[in-house]
Short mmCIF file of C-alpha atoms in Angstrom, two decimals:
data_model
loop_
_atom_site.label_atom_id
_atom_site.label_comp_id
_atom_site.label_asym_id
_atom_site.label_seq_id
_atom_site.Cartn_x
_atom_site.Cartn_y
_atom_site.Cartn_z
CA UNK A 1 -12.04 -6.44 -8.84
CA UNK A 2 -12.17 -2.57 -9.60
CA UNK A 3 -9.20 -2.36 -12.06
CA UNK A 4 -8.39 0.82 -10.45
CA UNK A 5 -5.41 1.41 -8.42
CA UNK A 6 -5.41 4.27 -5.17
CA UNK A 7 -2.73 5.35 -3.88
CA UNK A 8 -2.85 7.00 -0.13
CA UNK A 9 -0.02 9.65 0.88
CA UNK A 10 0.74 11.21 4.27
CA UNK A 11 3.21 13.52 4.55
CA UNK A 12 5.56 13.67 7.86
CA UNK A 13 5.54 17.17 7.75
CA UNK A 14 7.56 19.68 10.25
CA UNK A 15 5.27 21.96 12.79
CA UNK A 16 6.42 24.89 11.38
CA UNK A 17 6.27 24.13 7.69
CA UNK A 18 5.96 26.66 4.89
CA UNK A 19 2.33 27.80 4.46
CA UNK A 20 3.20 26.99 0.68
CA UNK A 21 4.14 23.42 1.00
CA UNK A 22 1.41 21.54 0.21
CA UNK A 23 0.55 23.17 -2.95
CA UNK A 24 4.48 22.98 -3.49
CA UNK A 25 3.81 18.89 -2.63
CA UNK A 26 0.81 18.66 -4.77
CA UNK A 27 2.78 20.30 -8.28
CA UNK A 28 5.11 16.85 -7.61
CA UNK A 29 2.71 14.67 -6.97
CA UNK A 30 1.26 16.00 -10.48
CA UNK A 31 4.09 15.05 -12.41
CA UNK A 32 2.96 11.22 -11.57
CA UNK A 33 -0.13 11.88 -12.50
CA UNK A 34 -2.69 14.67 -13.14
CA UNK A 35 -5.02 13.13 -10.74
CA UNK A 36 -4.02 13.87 -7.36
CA UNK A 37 -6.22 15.11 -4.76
CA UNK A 38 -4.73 17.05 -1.78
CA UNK A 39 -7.26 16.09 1.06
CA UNK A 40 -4.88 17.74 4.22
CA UNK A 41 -1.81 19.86 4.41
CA UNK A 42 -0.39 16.42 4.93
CA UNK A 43 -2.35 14.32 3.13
CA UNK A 44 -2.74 13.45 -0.41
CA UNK A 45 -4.65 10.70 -2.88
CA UNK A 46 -3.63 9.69 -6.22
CA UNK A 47 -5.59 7.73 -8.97
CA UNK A 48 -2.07 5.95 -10.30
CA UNK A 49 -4.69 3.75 -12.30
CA UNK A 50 -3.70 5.23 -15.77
CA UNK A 51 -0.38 5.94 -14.51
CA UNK A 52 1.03 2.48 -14.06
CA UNK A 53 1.02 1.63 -17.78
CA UNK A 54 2.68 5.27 -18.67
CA UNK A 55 5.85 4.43 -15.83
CA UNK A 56 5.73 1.14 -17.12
CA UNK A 57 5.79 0.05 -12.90
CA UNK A 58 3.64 -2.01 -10.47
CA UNK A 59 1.55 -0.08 -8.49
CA UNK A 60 4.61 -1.31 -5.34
CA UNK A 61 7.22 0.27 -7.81
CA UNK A 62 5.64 3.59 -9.14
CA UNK A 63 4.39 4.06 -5.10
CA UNK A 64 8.35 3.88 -4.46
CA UNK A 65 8.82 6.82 -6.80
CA UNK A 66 6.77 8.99 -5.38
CA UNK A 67 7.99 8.25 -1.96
CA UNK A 68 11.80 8.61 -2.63
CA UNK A 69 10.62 11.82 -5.26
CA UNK A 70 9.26 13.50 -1.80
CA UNK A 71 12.10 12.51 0.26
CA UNK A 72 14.62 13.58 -2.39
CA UNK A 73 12.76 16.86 -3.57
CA UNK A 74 11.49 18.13 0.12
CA UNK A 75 13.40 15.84 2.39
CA UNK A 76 9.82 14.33 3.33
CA UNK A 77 9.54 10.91 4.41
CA UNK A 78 5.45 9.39 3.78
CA UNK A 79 3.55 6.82 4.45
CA UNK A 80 1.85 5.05 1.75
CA UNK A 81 -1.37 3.08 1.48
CA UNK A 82 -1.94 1.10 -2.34
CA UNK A 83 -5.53 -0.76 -2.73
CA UNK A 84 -8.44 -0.87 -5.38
CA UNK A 85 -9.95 1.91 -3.78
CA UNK A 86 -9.90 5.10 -1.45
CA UNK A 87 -11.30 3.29 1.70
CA UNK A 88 -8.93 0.49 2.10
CA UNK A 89 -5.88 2.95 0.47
CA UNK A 90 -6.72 5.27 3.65
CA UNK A 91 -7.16 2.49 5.86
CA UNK A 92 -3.95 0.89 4.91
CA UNK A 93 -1.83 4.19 4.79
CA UNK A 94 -3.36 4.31 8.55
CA UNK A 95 -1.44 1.27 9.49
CA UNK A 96 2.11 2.47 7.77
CA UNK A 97 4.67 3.86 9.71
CA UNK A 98 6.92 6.69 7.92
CA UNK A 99 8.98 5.57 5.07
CA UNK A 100 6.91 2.39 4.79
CA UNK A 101 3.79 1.28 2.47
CA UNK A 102 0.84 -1.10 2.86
CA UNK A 103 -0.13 -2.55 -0.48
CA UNK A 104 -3.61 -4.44 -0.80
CA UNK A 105 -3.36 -6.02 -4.08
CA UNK A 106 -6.77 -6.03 -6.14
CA UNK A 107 -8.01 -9.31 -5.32
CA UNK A 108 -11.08 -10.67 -3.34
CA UNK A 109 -8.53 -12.49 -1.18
CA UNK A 110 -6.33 -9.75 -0.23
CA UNK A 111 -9.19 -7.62 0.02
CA UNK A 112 -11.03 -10.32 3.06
CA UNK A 113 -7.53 -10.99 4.39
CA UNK A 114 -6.81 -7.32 5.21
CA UNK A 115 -10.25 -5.84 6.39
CA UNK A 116 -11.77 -9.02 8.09
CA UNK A 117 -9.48 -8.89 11.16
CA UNK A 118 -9.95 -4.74 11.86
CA UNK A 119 -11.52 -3.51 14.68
CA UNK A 120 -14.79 -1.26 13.22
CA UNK A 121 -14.41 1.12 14.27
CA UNK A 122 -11.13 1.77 11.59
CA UNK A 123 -14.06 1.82 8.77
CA UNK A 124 -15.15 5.50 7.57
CA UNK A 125 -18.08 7.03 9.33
CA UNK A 126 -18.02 4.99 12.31
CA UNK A 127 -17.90 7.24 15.29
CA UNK A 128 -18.02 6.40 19.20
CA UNK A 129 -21.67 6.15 19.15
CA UNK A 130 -22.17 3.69 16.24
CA UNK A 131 -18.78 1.86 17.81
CA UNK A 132 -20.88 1.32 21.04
CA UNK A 133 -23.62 0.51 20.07
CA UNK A 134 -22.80 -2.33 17.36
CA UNK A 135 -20.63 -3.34 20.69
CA UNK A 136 -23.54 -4.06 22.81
CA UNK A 137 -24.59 -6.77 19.74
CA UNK A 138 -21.34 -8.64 19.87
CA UNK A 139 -20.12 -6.77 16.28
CA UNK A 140 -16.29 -5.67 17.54
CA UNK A 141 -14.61 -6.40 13.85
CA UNK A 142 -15.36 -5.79 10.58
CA UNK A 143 -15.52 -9.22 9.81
CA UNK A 144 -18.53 -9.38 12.59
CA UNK A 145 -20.43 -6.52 10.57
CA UNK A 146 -19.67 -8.03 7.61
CA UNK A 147 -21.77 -11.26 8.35
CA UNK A 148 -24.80 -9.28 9.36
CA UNK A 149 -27.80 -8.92 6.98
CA UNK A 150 -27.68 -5.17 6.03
CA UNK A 151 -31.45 -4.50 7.47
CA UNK A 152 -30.20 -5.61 11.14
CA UNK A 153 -27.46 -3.24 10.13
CA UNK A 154 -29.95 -0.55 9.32
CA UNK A 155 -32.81 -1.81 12.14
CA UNK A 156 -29.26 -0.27 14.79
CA UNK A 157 -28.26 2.58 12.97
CA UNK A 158 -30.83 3.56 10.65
CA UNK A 159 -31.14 3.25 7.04
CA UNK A 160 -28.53 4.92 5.22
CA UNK A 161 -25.47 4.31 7.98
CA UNK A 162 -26.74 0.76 8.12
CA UNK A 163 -26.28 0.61 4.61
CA UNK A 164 -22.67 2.33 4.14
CA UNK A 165 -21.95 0.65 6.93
CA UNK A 166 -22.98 -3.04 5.11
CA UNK A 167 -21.11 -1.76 2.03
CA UNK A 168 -17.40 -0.76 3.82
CA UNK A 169 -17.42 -3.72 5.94
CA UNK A 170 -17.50 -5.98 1.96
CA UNK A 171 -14.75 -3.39 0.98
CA UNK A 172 -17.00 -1.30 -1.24
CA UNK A 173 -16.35 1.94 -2.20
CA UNK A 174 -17.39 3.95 -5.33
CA UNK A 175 -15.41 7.35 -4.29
CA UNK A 176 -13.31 8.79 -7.01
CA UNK A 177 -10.61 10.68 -6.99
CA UNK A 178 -11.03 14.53 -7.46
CA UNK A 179 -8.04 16.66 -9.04
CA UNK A 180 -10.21 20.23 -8.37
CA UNK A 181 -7.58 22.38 -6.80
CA UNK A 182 -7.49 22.69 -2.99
CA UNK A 183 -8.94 25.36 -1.31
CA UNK A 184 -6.43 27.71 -0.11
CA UNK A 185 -7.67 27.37 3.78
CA UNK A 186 -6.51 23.74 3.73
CA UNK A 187 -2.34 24.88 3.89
CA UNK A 188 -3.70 26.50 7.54
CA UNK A 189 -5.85 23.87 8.11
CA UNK A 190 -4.88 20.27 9.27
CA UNK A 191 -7.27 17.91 7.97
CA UNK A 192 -6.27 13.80 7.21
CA UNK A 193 -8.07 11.65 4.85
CA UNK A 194 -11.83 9.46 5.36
CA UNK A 195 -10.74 8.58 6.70
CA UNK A 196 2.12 -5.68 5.44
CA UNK A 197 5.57 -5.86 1.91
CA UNK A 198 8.96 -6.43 2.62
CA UNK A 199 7.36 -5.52 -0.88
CA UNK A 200 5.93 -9.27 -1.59
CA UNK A 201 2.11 -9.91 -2.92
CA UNK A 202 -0.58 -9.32 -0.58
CA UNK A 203 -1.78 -12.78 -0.57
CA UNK A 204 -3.53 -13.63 1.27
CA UNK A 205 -2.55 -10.84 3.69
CA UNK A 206 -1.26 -7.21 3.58
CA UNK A 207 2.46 -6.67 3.62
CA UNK A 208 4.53 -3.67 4.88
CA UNK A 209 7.03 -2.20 2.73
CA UNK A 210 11.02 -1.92 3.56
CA UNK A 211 11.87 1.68 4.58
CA UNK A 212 12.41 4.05 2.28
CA UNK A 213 15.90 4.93 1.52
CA UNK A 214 17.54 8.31 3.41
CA UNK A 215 19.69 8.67 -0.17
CA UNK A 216 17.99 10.92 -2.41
CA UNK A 217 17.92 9.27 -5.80
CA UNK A 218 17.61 10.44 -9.23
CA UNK A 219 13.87 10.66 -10.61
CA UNK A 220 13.25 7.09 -12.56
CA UNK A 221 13.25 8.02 -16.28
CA UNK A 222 9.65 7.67 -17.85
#
């Protein structure tokens, strides 16, 4: 287990939104915790890790705040992925609809249950190319790459994507979370992440959240 606690945000964000917003978006997010990291116009990641303990929530109820903070703030509904780290947080924000969340709790079970059955091509760094050609072996899920040595893995796509590859597919992921400001191009520029909880424990398998309530409500006291 990583002890750490990632939370994935997307943004449903209007066509012809303020240039401003997401710095606007990323001065709320901040009031959760300092470190946010605004990876999109629409797309943000949070290390709630040494946040949980502060709001005195669950990593389900403190990803609840921020969701009803943006809808009650901008009028912004999100999706939301929770896990032990950034690849499986984007991966399951990927698979929430707006005004829902995908929690993978920090467990090797919930971990196997929710990445085993994706296709692979859902991992990071896979493109059409690699897709194809792990294909032509038979590998079609991550659970297939995942039962490969890592040097057959590296033998089909050379050495280092063999190698990510080996480590994504066992859920691995060292990336951390970096609060440096956003380059100001990024508000013009539309760029997501790396890229299922009636709200009950992800075990042995992801759950997807209720929707968020329309009702703007007042910001949880700390």
């Amino acid at each position: 287990m990583s002890g750490r606690t990632i939370l994935n945000l997307r943004f449903g964000l209007p066509p012809d939104h303020d240039a401003e917003l997401p710095e606007r978006l990323r001065r709320l997010l901040e009031t959760i915790t300092p470190r946010v990291e605004m990876t999109g116009p629409d797309t943000a990641v949070l290390d709630l890790t040494g946040a949980l303990p502060y709001w005195k929530r669950d990593a389900r109820g403190l990803t609840a705040v921020v969701q009803l903070r943006a809808l009650a703030h901008f009028g912004l509904h999100t999706s939301a992925g929770v896990a032990p780290n950034r690849m499986l947080a984007a991966m399951a924000c990927a698979l929430a609809p707006l005004g829902r969340r995908t929690v993978i709790d920090d467990s090797p079970a919930s971990i196997t249950a929710f990445l085993r059955p994706r296709p692979v091509r859902e991992l990071p760094g896979i493109g059409a190319k690699a897709t194809a050609t792990l294909a032509e072996y038979g590998l079609h899920t991550v659970a297939d790459v995942a039962d490969v040595p890592q040097f057959t893995l590296q033998r089909l796509l050379g050495a280092r994507a063999g190698r990510a590859l080996h480590e994504h597919a066992l859920g691995r992921d060292t990336t951390i979370v970096d609060p440096t400001p956003t380059p100001a191009s990024i508000t013009s520029t539309a760029t997501n992440s790396t890229p299922p909880s009636t709200d009950a424990p992800c075990s042995p398998s992801p759950t997807t959240s209720a929707p968020v309530s329309a009702t703007p409500a007042r910001s949880p006291a700390a």
